[in-house]
Tab-separated table of C-alpha atoms in Angstrom:
chain	number	residue	atom	x	y	z
A	1	MET	CA	53.917	-2.036	20.071
A	2	ARG	CA	52.172	-1.732	23.470
A	3	LEU	CA	50.769	1.631	22.376
A	4	LYS	CA	49.394	0.090	19.159
A	5	LEU	CA	47.813	-2.778	21.079
A	6	SER	CA	46.247	-0.344	23.551
A	7	ILE	CA	44.813	1.750	20.739
A	8	THR	CA	43.476	-1.380	19.023
A	9	PHE	CA	41.865	-2.572	22.264
A	10	VAL	CA	40.220	0.811	22.853
A	11	ALA	CA	38.952	0.903	19.255
A	12	VAL	CA	37.489	-2.596	19.506
A	13	ALA	CA	35.853	-1.794	22.829
A	14	LEU	CA	34.424	1.427	21.394
A	15	LEU	CA	32.997	-0.376	18.349
A	16	ALA	CA	31.543	-3.080	20.570
A	17	GLY	CA	29.917	-0.405	22.716
A	18	ILE	CA	28.460	1.326	19.671
A	19	ALA	CA	27.128	-1.990	18.363
A	20	LEU	CA	25.536	-2.759	21.749
A	21	VAL	CA	23.865	0.658	21.853
A	22	TYR	CA	22.611	0.175	18.284
A	23	ILE	CA	21.156	-3.243	19.129
A	24	GLN	CA	19.481	-1.893	22.259
A	25	GLN	CA	18.028	1.052	20.317
A	26	ALA	CA	16.798	-1.262	17.549
A	27	LYS	CA	15.085	-3.475	20.110
A	28	ALA	CA	13.569	-0.433	21.796
A	29	THR	CA	12.083	0.833	18.535
A	30	ASP	CA	10.934	-2.542	17.157
A	31	PRO	CA	7.134	-2.640	17.673
A	32	ARG	CA	7.296	-6.405	18.161
A	33	SER	CA	9.410	-5.902	21.310
A	34	GLN	CA	6.988	-3.403	22.842
A	35	PRO	CA	4.387	-4.366	25.461
A	36	VAL	CA	1.099	-5.655	24.099
A	37	ASP	CA	-1.434	-2.857	23.710
A	38	VAL	CA	-4.137	-3.643	26.266
A	39	SER	CA	-6.712	-1.683	24.236
A	40	VAL	CA	-6.681	-4.451	21.605
A	41	VAL	CA	-8.857	-7.450	22.431
A	42	VAL	CA	-7.815	-10.609	20.563
A	43	ASP	CA	-10.268	-13.264	19.461
A	44	HIS	CA	-8.349	-16.469	18.748
A	45	GLY	CA	-10.662	-17.517	15.904
A	46	ALA	CA	-9.007	-18.147	12.540
A	47	VAL	CA	-8.637	-15.398	9.937
A	48	VAL	CA	-10.530	-16.633	6.877
A	49	LEU	CA	-10.783	-14.688	3.619
A	50	THR	CA	-14.319	-15.919	2.919
A	51	ASP	CA	-15.897	-14.745	6.180
A	52	PRO	CA	-18.576	-12.229	5.102
A	53	GLY	CA	-18.847	-8.834	6.733
A	54	ARG	CA	-15.298	-8.627	8.040
A	55	LEU	CA	-12.575	-6.038	7.549
A	56	LEU	CA	-9.111	-7.495	7.015
A	57	PHE	CA	-5.991	-5.453	7.732
A	58	ARG	CA	-2.399	-5.428	8.923
A	59	ASN	CA	-2.223	-5.395	12.716
A	60	GLU	CA	-0.221	-2.379	13.934
A	61	ALA	CA	-0.671	-2.928	17.681
A	62	PRO	CA	2.708	-3.157	19.474
A	63	GLY	CA	3.690	-6.602	20.633
A	64	PRO	CA	4.444	-10.042	19.180
A	65	ASP	CA	1.525	-9.855	16.708
A	66	TYR	CA	2.721	-6.638	15.091
A	67	GLY	CA	2.546	-6.833	11.290
A	68	LYS	CA	0.315	-9.909	11.161
A	69	VAL	CA	-2.894	-10.120	9.134
A	70	ALA	CA	-5.956	-9.566	11.300
A	71	SER	CA	-9.704	-9.117	10.895
A	72	VAL	CA	-12.633	-7.532	12.736
A	73	SER	CA	-16.363	-7.498	12.208
A	74	LEU	CA	-17.546	-4.487	10.195
A	75	SER	CA	-20.518	-4.283	12.546
A	76	ASP	CA	-18.094	-3.820	15.489
A	77	PRO	CA	-14.764	-2.756	13.963
A	78	GLN	CA	-13.249	-1.680	17.277
A	79	GLY	CA	-14.258	-4.974	18.890
A	80	PRO	CA	-12.228	-8.193	19.218
A	81	ARG	CA	-9.814	-8.861	16.387
A	82	ARG	CA	-8.718	-12.205	15.017
A	83	ILE	CA	-4.988	-12.382	14.341
A	84	SER	CA	-3.268	-14.840	12.019
A	85	GLN	CA	0.366	-15.979	11.916
A	86	LEU	CA	0.945	-14.390	8.492
A	87	ARG	CA	3.087	-11.250	8.593
A	88	CYS	CA	2.950	-8.768	5.655
A	89	GLU	CA	4.002	-5.205	4.969
A	90	ARG	CA	1.008	-4.777	2.636
A	91	PHE	CA	-2.033	-7.020	2.424
A	92	TYR	CA	-5.195	-7.135	0.349
A	93	ALA	CA	-8.140	-9.538	0.063
A	94	SER	CA	-10.892	-9.906	-2.524
A	95	ALA	CA	-13.323	-12.653	-3.561
A	96	GLY	CA	-11.833	-15.177	-1.151
A	97	GLN	CA	-8.264	-14.555	-2.389
A	98	GLY	CA	-5.423	-12.782	-0.611
A	99	LEU	CA	-2.215	-10.971	-1.547
A	100	CYS	CA	0.709	-10.565	0.869
A	101	LEU	CA	3.652	-8.292	0.069
A	102	ALA	CA	6.402	-8.805	2.649
A	103	ASP	CA	10.008	-7.819	3.228
A	104	ALA	CA	12.558	-10.466	2.288
A	105	PRO	CA	15.861	-10.960	4.148
A	106	GLY	CA	19.040	-10.085	2.349
A	107	PRO	CA	21.692	-7.399	1.819
A	108	LEU	CA	19.582	-5.492	-0.733
A	109	PRO	CA	15.978	-4.278	-0.402
A	110	SER	CA	13.749	-7.050	-1.702
A	111	ALA	CA	10.304	-8.477	-1.128
A	112	THR	CA	8.208	-11.577	-1.590
A	113	LEU	CA	4.739	-11.567	-3.082
A	114	ALA	CA	2.425	-14.426	-2.133
A	115	THR	CA	-1.070	-15.181	-3.408
A	116	LEU	CA	-3.307	-16.866	-0.850
A	117	GLU	CA	-6.464	-18.958	-0.641
A	118	SER	CA	-9.293	-18.705	1.867
A	119	GLY	CA	-7.486	-19.867	5.001
A	120	LEU	CA	-4.382	-17.773	4.157
A	121	THR	CA	-2.858	-20.843	2.532
A	122	GLU	CA	-0.103	-19.870	0.108
A	123	VAL	CA	-0.768	-20.671	-3.551
A	124	LYS	CA	2.115	-18.979	-5.351
A	125	ARG	CA	5.150	-16.955	-4.346
A	126	ILE	CA	7.500	-14.776	-6.390
A	127	GLU	CA	10.492	-12.648	-5.469
A	128	VAL	CA	10.412	-8.950	-6.352
A	129	ALA	CA	12.983	-6.193	-5.988
A	130	GLY	CA	12.513	-3.203	-3.725
A	131	ILE	CA	10.664	-2.028	-0.635
A	132	PRO	CA	6.949	-2.993	-0.354
A	133	ASN	CA	4.597	-0.110	-1.084
A	134	ARG	CA	1.214	-1.138	-2.574
A	135	ALA	CA	-0.745	-4.363	-3.109
A	136	LYS	CA	-4.109	-4.805	-4.842
A	137	LEU	CA	-6.390	-7.517	-6.238
A	138	SER	CA	-9.147	-7.201	-8.798
A	139	ALA	CA	-12.727	-7.527	-7.536
A	140	ASP	CA	-12.876	-11.173	-8.667
A	141	GLY	CA	-9.476	-11.943	-7.134
A	142	ARG	CA	-7.961	-13.067	-10.474
A	143	PHE	CA	-5.526	-10.207	-11.108
A	144	ALA	CA	-2.887	-9.057	-8.642
A	145	SER	CA	-0.799	-5.906	-8.656
A	146	TRP	CA	1.983	-4.586	-6.465
A	147	THR	CA	4.368	-1.649	-6.265
A	148	THR	CA	7.799	-1.465	-4.661
A	149	PHE	CA	10.334	1.339	-4.266
A	150	VAL	CA	13.517	0.241	-5.991
A	151	THR	CA	15.608	3.364	-5.384
A	152	GLY	CA	14.955	5.974	-2.748
A	153	ASP	CA	12.265	5.431	-0.168
A	154	SER	CA	9.608	8.072	-0.709
A	155	TYR	CA	7.513	9.876	-3.262
A	156	THR	CA	6.948	12.878	-1.024
A	157	LYS	CA	9.153	14.815	-3.464
A	158	THR	CA	8.414	14.063	-7.090
A	159	GLY	CA	11.428	12.800	-9.011
A	160	THR	CA	13.438	11.489	-6.018
A	161	PHE	CA	12.369	7.870	-6.328
A	162	SER	CA	11.887	4.998	-8.698
A	163	THR	CA	9.180	2.363	-8.532
A	164	ARG	CA	8.557	-1.043	-9.982
A	165	THR	CA	4.937	-2.028	-10.552
A	166	GLY	CA	3.800	-5.432	-11.683
A	167	ILE	CA	0.528	-7.082	-12.657
A	168	MET	CA	0.074	-10.821	-12.362
A	169	ALA	CA	-2.726	-12.383	-14.385
A	170	PRO	CA	-3.994	-15.972	-13.979
A	171	GLU	CA	-1.493	-18.547	-15.247
A	172	GLU	CA	1.172	-15.835	-15.523
A	173	THR	CA	4.002	-14.547	-13.403
A	174	ASP	CA	5.532	-11.130	-12.935
A	175	THR	CA	4.430	-8.604	-15.601
A	176	ASN	CA	6.200	-5.261	-15.342
A	177	ILE	CA	4.015	-2.430	-16.655
A	178	GLU	CA	6.830	0.138	-16.786
A	179	ASP	CA	7.286	-0.575	-20.501
A	180	ILE	CA	3.612	-0.319	-21.517
A	181	PRO	CA	3.132	2.139	-24.457
A	182	LEU	CA	1.928	5.399	-22.923
A	183	ARG	CA	0.120	8.414	-24.382
A	184	ILE	CA	-0.074	11.785	-22.635
A	185	GLY	CA	-1.961	14.675	-24.177
A	186	GLY	CA	-2.788	12.541	-27.203
A	187	ARG	CA	0.888	11.903	-27.999
A	188	THR	CA	3.137	8.916	-27.467
A	189	HIS	CA	5.288	9.563	-24.403
A	190	ARG	CA	8.678	7.990	-23.828
A	191	ALA	CA	11.003	9.068	-21.033
A	192	GLU	CA	13.470	7.495	-18.610
A	193	ASP	CA	11.683	9.003	-15.597
A	194	VAL	CA	8.344	7.202	-16.159
A	195	ASN	CA	7.141	5.507	-12.970
A	196	PHE	CA	3.850	3.682	-12.373
A	197	TRP	CA	2.239	2.847	-9.048
A	198	GLY	CA	-1.113	2.225	-7.358
A	199	VAL	CA	-3.007	-0.034	-9.785
A	200	THR	CA	-6.774	-0.585	-9.482
A	201	PHE	CA	-8.793	-2.935	-11.687
A	202	ALA	CA	-12.133	-2.653	-13.519
A	203	ALA	CA	-14.580	-5.559	-13.600
A	204	ASP	CA	-14.046	-6.416	-17.291
A	205	GLY	CA	-10.786	-8.265	-16.683
A	206	ARG	CA	-8.683	-6.028	-18.930
A	207	THR	CA	-9.055	-2.369	-17.874
A	208	PHE	CA	-6.953	-0.904	-15.081
A	209	TYR	CA	-6.203	2.554	-13.707
A	210	ALA	CA	-2.912	3.659	-12.164
A	211	THR	CA	-0.716	6.638	-11.400
A	212	VAL	CA	2.135	7.554	-13.703
A	213	SER	CA	4.808	10.099	-12.835
A	214	THR	CA	6.951	11.776	-15.465
A	215	GLY	CA	8.392	15.233	-16.029
A	216	GLY	CA	7.599	16.275	-12.463
A	217	GLN	CA	3.865	15.618	-12.903
A	218	THR	CA	1.582	12.790	-11.826
A	219	HIS	CA	-1.282	11.576	-14.017
A	220	LEU	CA	-4.205	9.199	-13.774
A	221	VAL	CA	-3.845	6.672	-16.575
A	222	LYS	CA	-6.319	4.169	-17.980
A	223	GLY	CA	-4.701	0.997	-19.281
A	224	ASP	CA	-5.755	-2.024	-21.308
A	225	LEU	CA	-4.078	-5.331	-20.462
A	226	GLU	CA	-5.126	-7.024	-23.706
A	227	ALA	CA	-4.376	-4.206	-26.159
A	228	TRP	CA	-1.346	-3.297	-23.990
A	229	HIS	CA	-1.470	0.473	-23.954
A	230	ALA	CA	-2.221	3.257	-21.463
A	231	GLU	CA	-3.648	6.767	-21.826
A	232	ALA	CA	-3.305	9.682	-19.383
A	233	LEU	CA	-6.691	11.093	-18.337
A	234	ARG	CA	-5.957	13.764	-15.762
A	235	GLU	CA	-3.108	15.372	-13.806
A	236	ASN	CA	-2.500	15.288	-10.055
A	237	VAL	CA	-4.057	11.902	-9.271
A	238	GLU	CA	-2.232	9.377	-7.101
A	239	CYS	CA	-3.107	5.919	-5.770
A	240	PRO	CA	-6.492	5.526	-7.527
A	241	SER	CA	-9.126	3.108	-6.250
A	242	LEU	CA	-12.112	2.281	-8.445
A	243	SER	CA	-15.578	2.200	-6.845
A	244	PRO	CA	-17.544	-1.088	-6.921
A	245	ASP	CA	-19.910	0.315	-9.567
A	246	GLY	CA	-16.952	1.438	-11.716
A	247	THR	CA	-18.082	5.072	-11.960
A	248	ARG	CA	-15.739	6.889	-9.563
A	249	ILE	CA	-12.163	6.821	-8.372
A	250	ALA	CA	-10.969	7.656	-4.880
A	251	PHE	CA	-7.483	9.169	-4.998
A	252	LYS	CA	-5.035	11.298	-3.101
A	253	LYS	CA	-4.430	14.754	-4.553
A	254	ARG	CA	-1.346	16.797	-3.859
A	255	VAL	CA	-2.454	20.021	-2.201
A	256	ALA	CA	0.881	21.246	-0.795
A	257	GLN	CA	4.543	20.947	-1.716
A	258	ASP	CA	5.827	20.595	1.829
A	259	GLY	CA	6.188	17.172	3.408
A	260	ALA	CA	3.950	17.810	6.414
A	261	ARG	CA	0.484	17.550	4.817
A	262	PRO	CA	1.024	17.078	1.087
A	263	TRP	CA	-2.143	15.170	0.132
A	264	ARG	CA	-5.902	15.217	0.579
A	265	GLU	CA	-8.241	12.386	-0.385
A	266	HIS	CA	-10.726	13.105	-3.199
A	267	VAL	CA	-13.261	11.242	-5.338
A	268	LEU	CA	-13.296	11.685	-9.114
A	269	ASP	CA	-16.409	11.119	-11.250
A	270	LEU	CA	-15.108	9.381	-14.389
A	271	ALA	CA	-18.014	10.557	-16.555
A	272	THR	CA	-17.743	14.271	-15.766
A	273	MET	CA	-14.184	14.446	-14.354
A	274	ALA	CA	-15.625	16.474	-11.467
A	275	GLU	CA	-13.812	15.917	-8.175
A	276	THR	CA	-15.084	16.009	-4.609
A	277	ALA	CA	-12.878	16.509	-1.558
A	278	LEU	CA	-13.579	14.055	1.244
A	279	PRO	CA	-14.296	15.459	4.718
A	280	GLU	CA	-10.943	14.059	5.864
A	281	THR	CA	-8.567	17.038	6.103
A	282	ARG	CA	-5.563	15.121	7.426
A	283	SER	CA	-2.968	14.038	4.889
A	284	VAL	CA	-3.735	10.553	3.552
A	285	ASP	CA	-0.752	8.628	2.139
A	286	ASP	CA	-2.636	5.461	1.205
A	287	GLN	CA	-4.451	3.708	-1.600
A	288	ALA	CA	-7.965	3.944	-0.221
A	289	ILE	CA	-10.580	1.198	-0.512
A	290	TRP	CA	-14.343	1.293	-0.959
A	291	LEU	CA	-16.420	-0.312	1.797
A	292	ASN	CA	-19.425	0.110	-0.529
A	293	ASN	CA	-20.471	2.537	-3.268
A	294	SER	CA	-20.890	5.396	-0.805
A	295	THR	CA	-18.070	4.973	1.734
A	296	VAL	CA	-14.283	5.133	1.405
A	297	ALA	CA	-11.815	3.739	3.955
A	298	TYR	CA	-8.109	4.525	4.329
A	299	SER	CA	-5.260	4.268	6.819
A	300	LEU	CA	-3.398	7.228	8.278
A	301	PRO	CA	0.336	7.384	9.014
A	302	ASP	CA	-0.314	7.060	12.755
A	303	GLY	CA	-1.635	3.526	12.233
A	304	GLU	CA	-5.409	3.973	12.328
A	305	ILE	CA	-8.070	3.103	9.755
A	306	TRP	CA	-10.815	5.642	9.111
A	307	SER	CA	-13.812	5.923	6.802
A	308	ALA	CA	-15.522	8.886	5.156
A	309	SER	CA	-18.514	9.528	2.920
A	310	ALA	CA	-17.617	9.567	-0.779
A	311	ASP	CA	-19.910	12.545	-1.420
A	312	GLY	CA	-17.869	14.773	0.905
A	313	SER	CA	-20.552	15.081	3.577
A	314	GLY	CA	-20.359	14.346	7.291
A	315	VAL	CA	-17.218	13.731	9.313
A	316	PRO	CA	-14.640	10.911	9.209
A	317	GLN	CA	-15.298	7.877	11.409
A	318	LEU	CA	-12.667	5.799	13.194
A	319	LEU	CA	-12.876	2.140	12.166
A	320	VAL	CA	-9.797	0.429	13.622
A	321	ARG	CA	-7.045	1.539	15.960
A	322	HIS	CA	-3.602	0.119	15.237
A	323	GLY	CA	-4.285	-1.017	11.677
A	324	SER	CA	-3.308	-0.460	8.027
A	325	SER	CA	-3.813	-2.029	4.556
A	326	PRO	CA	-7.587	-2.508	4.935
A	327	SER	CA	-9.758	-4.640	2.642
A	328	VAL	CA	-13.175	-6.264	2.893
A	329	SER	CA	-13.764	-10.024	2.875
């Protein structure tokens, strides 16, 4: 009996020690517990979605403000940043509206999606399954879209994941586009491995573009919300982003099968289907945005936001250190 009690005591002590080490390691790796990055200057002004000429983004600087929505002036993007109290995994702003996709507590991966008004005031909230991945608003702020991973945690290897992508129109709630009728190569396509992600909206209020993956291939698809159908236009296009004038799409193209540098950002002319590689040669795993009709911005995995010319000329320019999920107010 004494031997059993001794063994039980040792086992409990060992488990307690492991738990303590785990907690200490978790605290050590949590960016919110790290010292504040002194290179980031904070302006305590409010983050407002209707301030013109500002870049909004997710703050990635270590410290207590990690993950909160922030903004900087586009005329001085590495200058003082305003930081809100709203924390999101993905954030997007357009036409004075905001979209926050955040992790939700619970035993299973889940998220909350909140639509926001000018002062980051919440208008509507819905619960969605999965791990936050993409968030987007239409140019007029009326349509929202989001993507979550619902099984697996990466699309670095095609076929090892499953996504859930929704579109929320005015006066509606969650609309899953996974069941939209799809045509590939002029034929109706039905398969269990169909996954959509990375929606971007046209200005007409009904047309959208997205990525679909099926049969080990990714495709750019053009969809119609009113007619409720989608057509594949081109292979090897991921995370499309439509230009303000509606003529081009920025996208990430798979250029390697290894996980180190699998993608390169390109721009596709929708009229000619000619593509142009951006001067950024580092791997971009992001749904880029357009600062204007000639400049694309994107975040890199190291937590920095860069911009590059859409015509492939010049060199990339650093916009914001310690930032992700950029959008323009």
